[in-house]
């Protein structure tokens, strides 16, 4: 099949013969842009990974749901026509049939470990990125001073999605060692990884590279904390514009409809996904939210007096007692209450 122009599904059904599976290659979808998919092919026997521009085989334009049974060969259990282009998304691992060294046809999407969807984008769900491993939450040690309440909110969002969390305390050069350590201490105490970095002195950059290796990460955080600067240091040549105002996407070169993974030479990929920052997972219930404040969980093993305790001002509340006794941070407890007030329960 060499015809790369768009074909209707009916047409495709008639013209597509089963593809020879010999010679298929695997890779990672780096970029999705109006029907074209840039795939980072896995290294071949000469160990040369390469970028291959792919189109989709017609039948993949339908949304496929795979059986997850491990005892049987994987089979399609439902197939419905997809109303959007999410059959393949950034982060997907795919099998493709090479046409030549630079082009190919995606014939299969391997099962997704996870996916990030943004609902209600023009009334339909949109997949931003799949198979994300970790959320890198960037704050500055100063300028702007870290808003820890916002950090709690992002952490809860990441926890609810089952993502690993890496906190980056950037602009380390703006404060002394003691201040930097103190500002993020409570998060370290809970068990989160915190890396102090500076794009001016390169402090912490190697440690950050190590944490990004071999994984798909997305960067999030308020405007002006140095996300674009960090990416420029991590991947010289990227030349993202820095210092501008705005929180829509990493500034610069492309529009908000393009989504892409940036491969790092030191290993790993960073998702530049507009919309991820608005991702608001507070559609969860109060009980679910509570699980996202991971250090609270052990204290809830002692039940509160009321089974439906909101942990607000009910008598004999285990969580309130833990906060009063300094077992959990009173600030995080307050933070939970204010987020809980916005949940649907
Ligand atoms: P973003 O909005 O999070 O992408 O932030 P930018 O990367 O655009 O950086 C915002 C401003 O902070 C720019 O003026 C940068 O030069 C500055 N900046 C970034 N990283 C550092 C750092 O480690 N130390 C200091 N002192 N300034 C930084
Ligand atoms: Zn309670």
XYZ file of C-alpha atoms and ligand atoms in Angstrom:
374
model
C 0.000 0.000 0.000
C 1.667 3.151 -1.161
C -1.298 5.466 -1.418
C -0.802 7.914 1.425
C -3.653 10.233 0.649
C -6.555 10.082 3.104
C -8.995 7.308 2.297
C -12.447 6.802 3.694
C -12.967 3.807 5.974
C -15.111 2.108 3.359
C -12.451 2.538 0.771
C -9.840 1.321 3.232
C -11.830 -1.779 4.068
C -11.877 -2.715 0.425
C -8.313 -1.962 -0.446
C -6.394 -3.050 2.617
C -4.950 -6.489 2.331
C -3.475 -8.038 5.500
C -0.012 -6.617 5.967
C 2.956 -8.846 6.144
C 4.070 -8.700 9.755
C 7.662 -9.446 8.880
C 9.621 -6.235 8.744
C 7.334 -4.402 11.141
C 9.081 -1.998 13.462
C 8.121 -0.548 16.805
C 8.425 2.962 18.086
C 7.066 5.783 20.183
C 4.722 8.448 18.840
C 6.467 11.775 19.365
C 4.156 14.115 17.601
C 0.629 14.213 16.266
C -0.179 16.867 13.741
C -3.220 16.817 11.485
C -3.193 13.182 10.465
C 0.564 12.798 10.516
C 2.381 10.899 13.217
C 6.071 11.276 13.885
C 7.332 8.017 15.321
C 10.648 7.639 17.107
C 11.550 4.175 15.861
C 13.284 1.878 18.318
C 16.944 1.392 17.473
C 17.433 -1.253 14.773
C 20.342 -3.682 14.697
C 22.674 -0.879 13.697
C 21.424 0.935 16.790
C 20.102 3.913 14.892
C 16.857 5.278 16.192
C 15.167 7.450 13.617
C 12.173 9.633 13.056
C 9.624 8.167 10.721
C 6.627 10.101 9.383
C 3.633 7.773 9.480
C 0.031 7.757 8.481
C -2.629 5.531 9.999
C -3.902 2.401 8.465
C -7.594 2.908 7.738
C -8.927 0.438 10.283
C -7.100 2.250 13.080
C -9.261 5.272 12.605
C -11.862 3.305 14.467
C -11.458 3.279 18.198
C -10.303 -0.124 19.313
C -10.718 -1.549 22.763
C -8.577 -4.538 23.481
C -9.279 -7.454 25.730
C -6.972 -7.252 28.721
C -7.030 -10.979 29.406
C -3.517 -12.294 29.732
C -4.466 -15.936 29.272
C -5.782 -15.421 25.760
C -4.243 -13.765 22.778
C -5.207 -10.112 22.715
C -8.318 -9.518 20.698
C -10.482 -6.599 19.879
C -13.597 -6.669 22.037
C -15.312 -3.581 20.791
C -14.739 -1.385 17.847
C -16.543 1.843 17.362
C -15.938 4.631 14.978
C -13.809 7.288 16.526
C -15.132 10.812 16.271
C -11.760 12.301 16.919
C -8.174 11.636 16.111
C -7.294 9.935 19.394
C -6.890 6.433 18.016
C -3.192 7.237 18.257
C -1.832 9.820 20.671
C 1.520 11.203 21.719
C 3.174 8.649 23.998
C 1.654 5.603 22.329
C 3.878 2.706 21.424
C 3.010 1.544 17.935
C 3.937 -1.045 15.337
C 4.441 0.302 11.887
C 5.180 -0.975 8.444
C 8.057 0.971 6.893
C 7.562 2.272 3.374
C 11.064 3.624 3.144
C 13.571 4.839 5.722
C 11.546 7.953 6.466
C 7.895 7.004 6.060
C 5.594 4.261 7.205
C 2.088 3.177 8.115
C 0.993 2.578 11.688
C -0.855 -0.687 11.864
C -1.187 -1.332 15.575
C -1.249 0.598 18.823
C 0.137 -1.328 21.768
C -1.959 -1.323 24.937
C -1.783 1.929 26.892
C -0.608 1.994 30.466
C -2.372 5.263 31.140
C -3.828 8.194 29.353
C -4.449 11.788 30.082
C -7.651 13.099 28.704
C -8.993 16.572 28.747
C -12.741 16.336 28.648
C -15.106 18.908 27.287
C -12.895 20.249 24.580
C -15.555 21.323 22.144
C -17.772 18.745 23.730
C -15.590 15.715 23.224
C -12.798 14.020 25.017
C -9.284 14.587 23.842
C -6.266 12.548 24.740
C -3.292 14.732 25.569
C -0.641 12.149 26.174
C -0.527 8.454 26.929
C 1.886 6.351 28.968
C 3.053 9.274 31.058
C 5.322 8.072 33.871
C 5.751 11.117 35.992
C 4.654 14.661 36.558
C 7.482 17.106 37.186
C 6.061 19.938 39.239
C 8.324 22.974 38.991
C 8.258 25.780 41.529
C 10.818 28.476 42.215
C 12.621 28.818 45.542
C 11.906 32.537 45.104
C 10.752 34.956 42.406
C 7.975 33.974 42.558
C 7.870 32.565 46.083
C 6.344 29.096 46.051
C 2.603 28.901 46.561
C 2.496 25.650 48.502
C -1.300 25.441 48.290
C -1.070 25.274 44.556
C 1.637 22.669 44.867
C -0.717 20.571 47.014
C -3.349 20.824 44.339
C -1.006 19.616 41.604
C 0.253 16.810 43.794
C -3.308 15.664 44.450
C -4.041 15.724 40.728
C -0.971 13.635 39.950
C -1.712 11.191 42.764
C -5.249 10.690 41.529
C -3.843 9.719 38.128
C -1.327 7.345 39.625
C 1.618 9.372 38.340
C 4.954 9.506 40.070
C 5.742 12.976 41.288
C 9.003 14.846 41.079
C 9.174 18.289 42.648
C 11.735 20.656 41.186
C 12.699 23.654 43.301
C 14.250 25.890 40.662
C 16.071 29.243 41.061
C 18.115 27.763 43.850
C 20.624 30.584 43.209
C 18.094 33.139 44.501
C 18.109 31.880 48.091
C 20.592 30.413 50.558
C 20.831 26.675 51.130
C 18.855 26.818 54.352
C 15.931 28.704 52.828
C 15.755 26.375 49.835
C 15.725 23.305 52.058
C 13.176 24.806 54.453
C 10.708 25.858 51.714
C 10.163 22.299 50.474
C 10.983 20.352 53.615
C 7.434 19.240 54.334
C 7.222 17.571 50.923
C 10.499 15.749 51.455
C 9.255 14.640 54.853
C 6.184 13.057 53.256
C 8.506 11.146 50.926
C 8.389 13.095 47.664
C 11.531 13.528 45.643
C 12.608 17.168 45.624
C 15.478 18.369 43.439
C 16.873 21.859 43.833
C 18.028 23.286 40.519
C 19.335 26.448 38.973
C 19.487 27.159 35.265
C 21.987 29.916 36.064
C 24.562 27.810 37.935
C 23.457 24.385 36.578
C 23.121 23.117 40.131
C 20.977 19.997 40.269
C 20.720 19.620 36.493
C 22.571 16.287 36.423
C 20.342 14.969 39.199
C 17.308 16.070 37.193
C 18.598 14.326 34.067
C 18.970 11.126 36.040
C 15.356 11.287 37.201
C 14.116 11.840 33.636
C 16.060 8.989 32.046
C 14.009 6.303 30.348
C 10.666 7.811 31.298
C 7.997 10.035 29.811
C 7.600 13.128 31.958
C 5.408 16.187 31.756
C 6.445 19.501 33.255
C 3.917 21.616 35.034
C 4.016 24.576 37.386
C 3.175 28.248 37.557
C 4.330 30.798 35.061
C 7.769 32.320 35.504
C 9.333 29.561 37.613
C 11.728 28.503 34.855
C 10.134 25.537 33.045
C 11.211 26.704 29.596
C 14.663 27.611 30.897
C 15.045 24.135 32.399
C 14.094 22.439 29.150
C 16.570 24.600 27.261
C 19.325 23.524 29.634
C 18.270 19.878 29.483
C 18.116 19.861 25.714
C 20.410 22.475 24.207
C 19.193 23.448 20.775
C 15.550 23.465 21.772
C 15.565 27.263 22.085
C 12.232 27.700 23.782
C 11.459 31.351 24.349
C 11.684 32.269 28.002
C 10.562 35.066 30.223
C 7.247 35.736 28.604
C 4.002 35.993 30.482
C 1.365 33.366 29.990
C 0.557 29.880 31.045
C -0.773 28.295 27.908
C 2.145 26.214 26.715
C 5.889 26.236 26.641
C 6.289 29.445 24.834
C 7.163 29.815 21.297
C 7.280 27.807 18.288
C 4.026 26.000 17.865
C 0.309 26.327 18.220
C -1.727 24.762 20.963
C -3.101 22.020 18.715
C 0.235 20.305 18.238
C 1.266 17.924 20.955
C 4.686 16.463 21.159
C 7.258 14.599 23.148
C 10.726 16.093 23.242
C 13.397 13.382 23.280
C 16.294 14.231 25.583
C 19.778 13.278 24.503
C 20.505 12.221 28.059
C 17.531 9.847 27.895
C 13.810 10.137 28.420
C 11.087 12.255 26.886
C 9.339 15.397 27.999
C 5.749 16.004 26.995
C 4.997 19.493 25.862
C 1.282 19.240 26.311
C -0.776 22.366 26.357
C -3.807 21.824 28.515
C -2.022 19.672 31.029
C -1.766 22.616 33.321
C -5.454 23.205 33.345
C -5.987 19.560 34.002
C -8.189 19.617 36.989
C -8.921 16.385 38.673
C -11.198 17.767 41.313
C -14.059 15.922 39.775
C -13.064 13.310 42.336
C -14.939 12.725 45.554
C -13.822 13.793 49.018
C -12.872 10.202 49.817
C -10.767 9.927 46.682
C -9.129 13.252 47.431
C -8.210 12.034 50.884
C -6.260 9.145 49.354
C -4.294 11.713 47.330
C -2.905 13.225 50.524
C -0.812 10.137 50.937
C 0.593 10.912 54.375
C -2.939 11.146 55.852
C -3.813 7.580 54.984
C -2.202 5.832 58.000
C -4.069 8.129 60.421
C -7.398 7.199 58.927
C -6.905 3.608 60.019
C -8.320 4.722 63.359
C -11.902 5.436 62.326
C -13.436 8.819 63.086
C -16.508 8.816 65.370
C -18.832 9.353 62.427
C -18.608 7.081 59.455
C -19.401 9.936 57.105
C -17.002 12.332 58.853
C -15.970 15.216 56.617
C -12.900 15.734 58.839
C -13.940 19.325 59.256
C -15.127 20.033 62.780
C -16.793 16.798 63.799
C -15.907 15.474 67.270
C -13.364 12.626 67.528
C -12.008 13.087 64.041
C -8.807 11.091 63.517
C -7.505 13.467 60.894
C -8.124 16.609 62.912
C -6.406 14.923 65.867
C -3.405 14.053 63.696
C -3.118 17.673 62.587
C -3.526 19.008 66.127
C -0.882 16.569 67.372
C 1.593 17.604 64.668
C 1.523 14.134 63.066
C 0.512 15.663 59.767
C 1.178 19.201 58.634
C -1.562 21.569 59.752
C -1.022 23.445 56.504
C -1.615 20.330 54.392
C -4.711 19.545 56.474
C -6.068 23.037 55.739
C -5.166 22.557 52.128
C -7.128 19.320 52.015
C -10.170 21.028 53.542
C -10.116 23.827 51.032
C -9.789 21.401 48.101
C -12.435 19.137 49.606
C -14.846 22.079 49.699
C -14.598 22.126 45.918
C -15.242 18.427 45.352
C -18.543 17.089 44.192
C -19.583 15.305 47.390
P 8.386 29.486 32.676
O 7.287 30.492 32.547
O 8.144 28.592 33.842
O 8.660 28.734 31.424
O 9.702 30.331 33.072
P 10.913 30.831 32.144
O 11.799 29.701 31.777
O 10.345 31.654 31.056
O 11.718 31.746 33.179
C 11.151 32.889 33.768
C 12.276 33.831 34.193
O 13.046 33.221 35.227
C 13.250 34.143 33.068
O 13.579 35.495 33.166
C 14.446 33.260 33.350
O 15.651 33.788 32.883
C 14.425 33.197 34.866
N 15.030 31.945 35.389
C 14.792 30.688 34.962
N 15.507 29.807 35.682
C 16.204 30.514 36.589
C 17.123 30.155 37.647
O 17.449 28.991 37.900
N 17.631 31.185 38.401
C 17.288 32.488 38.181
N 17.824 33.404 38.963
N 16.423 32.839 37.198
C 15.883 31.889 36.407
Zn -12.756 12.734 60.495
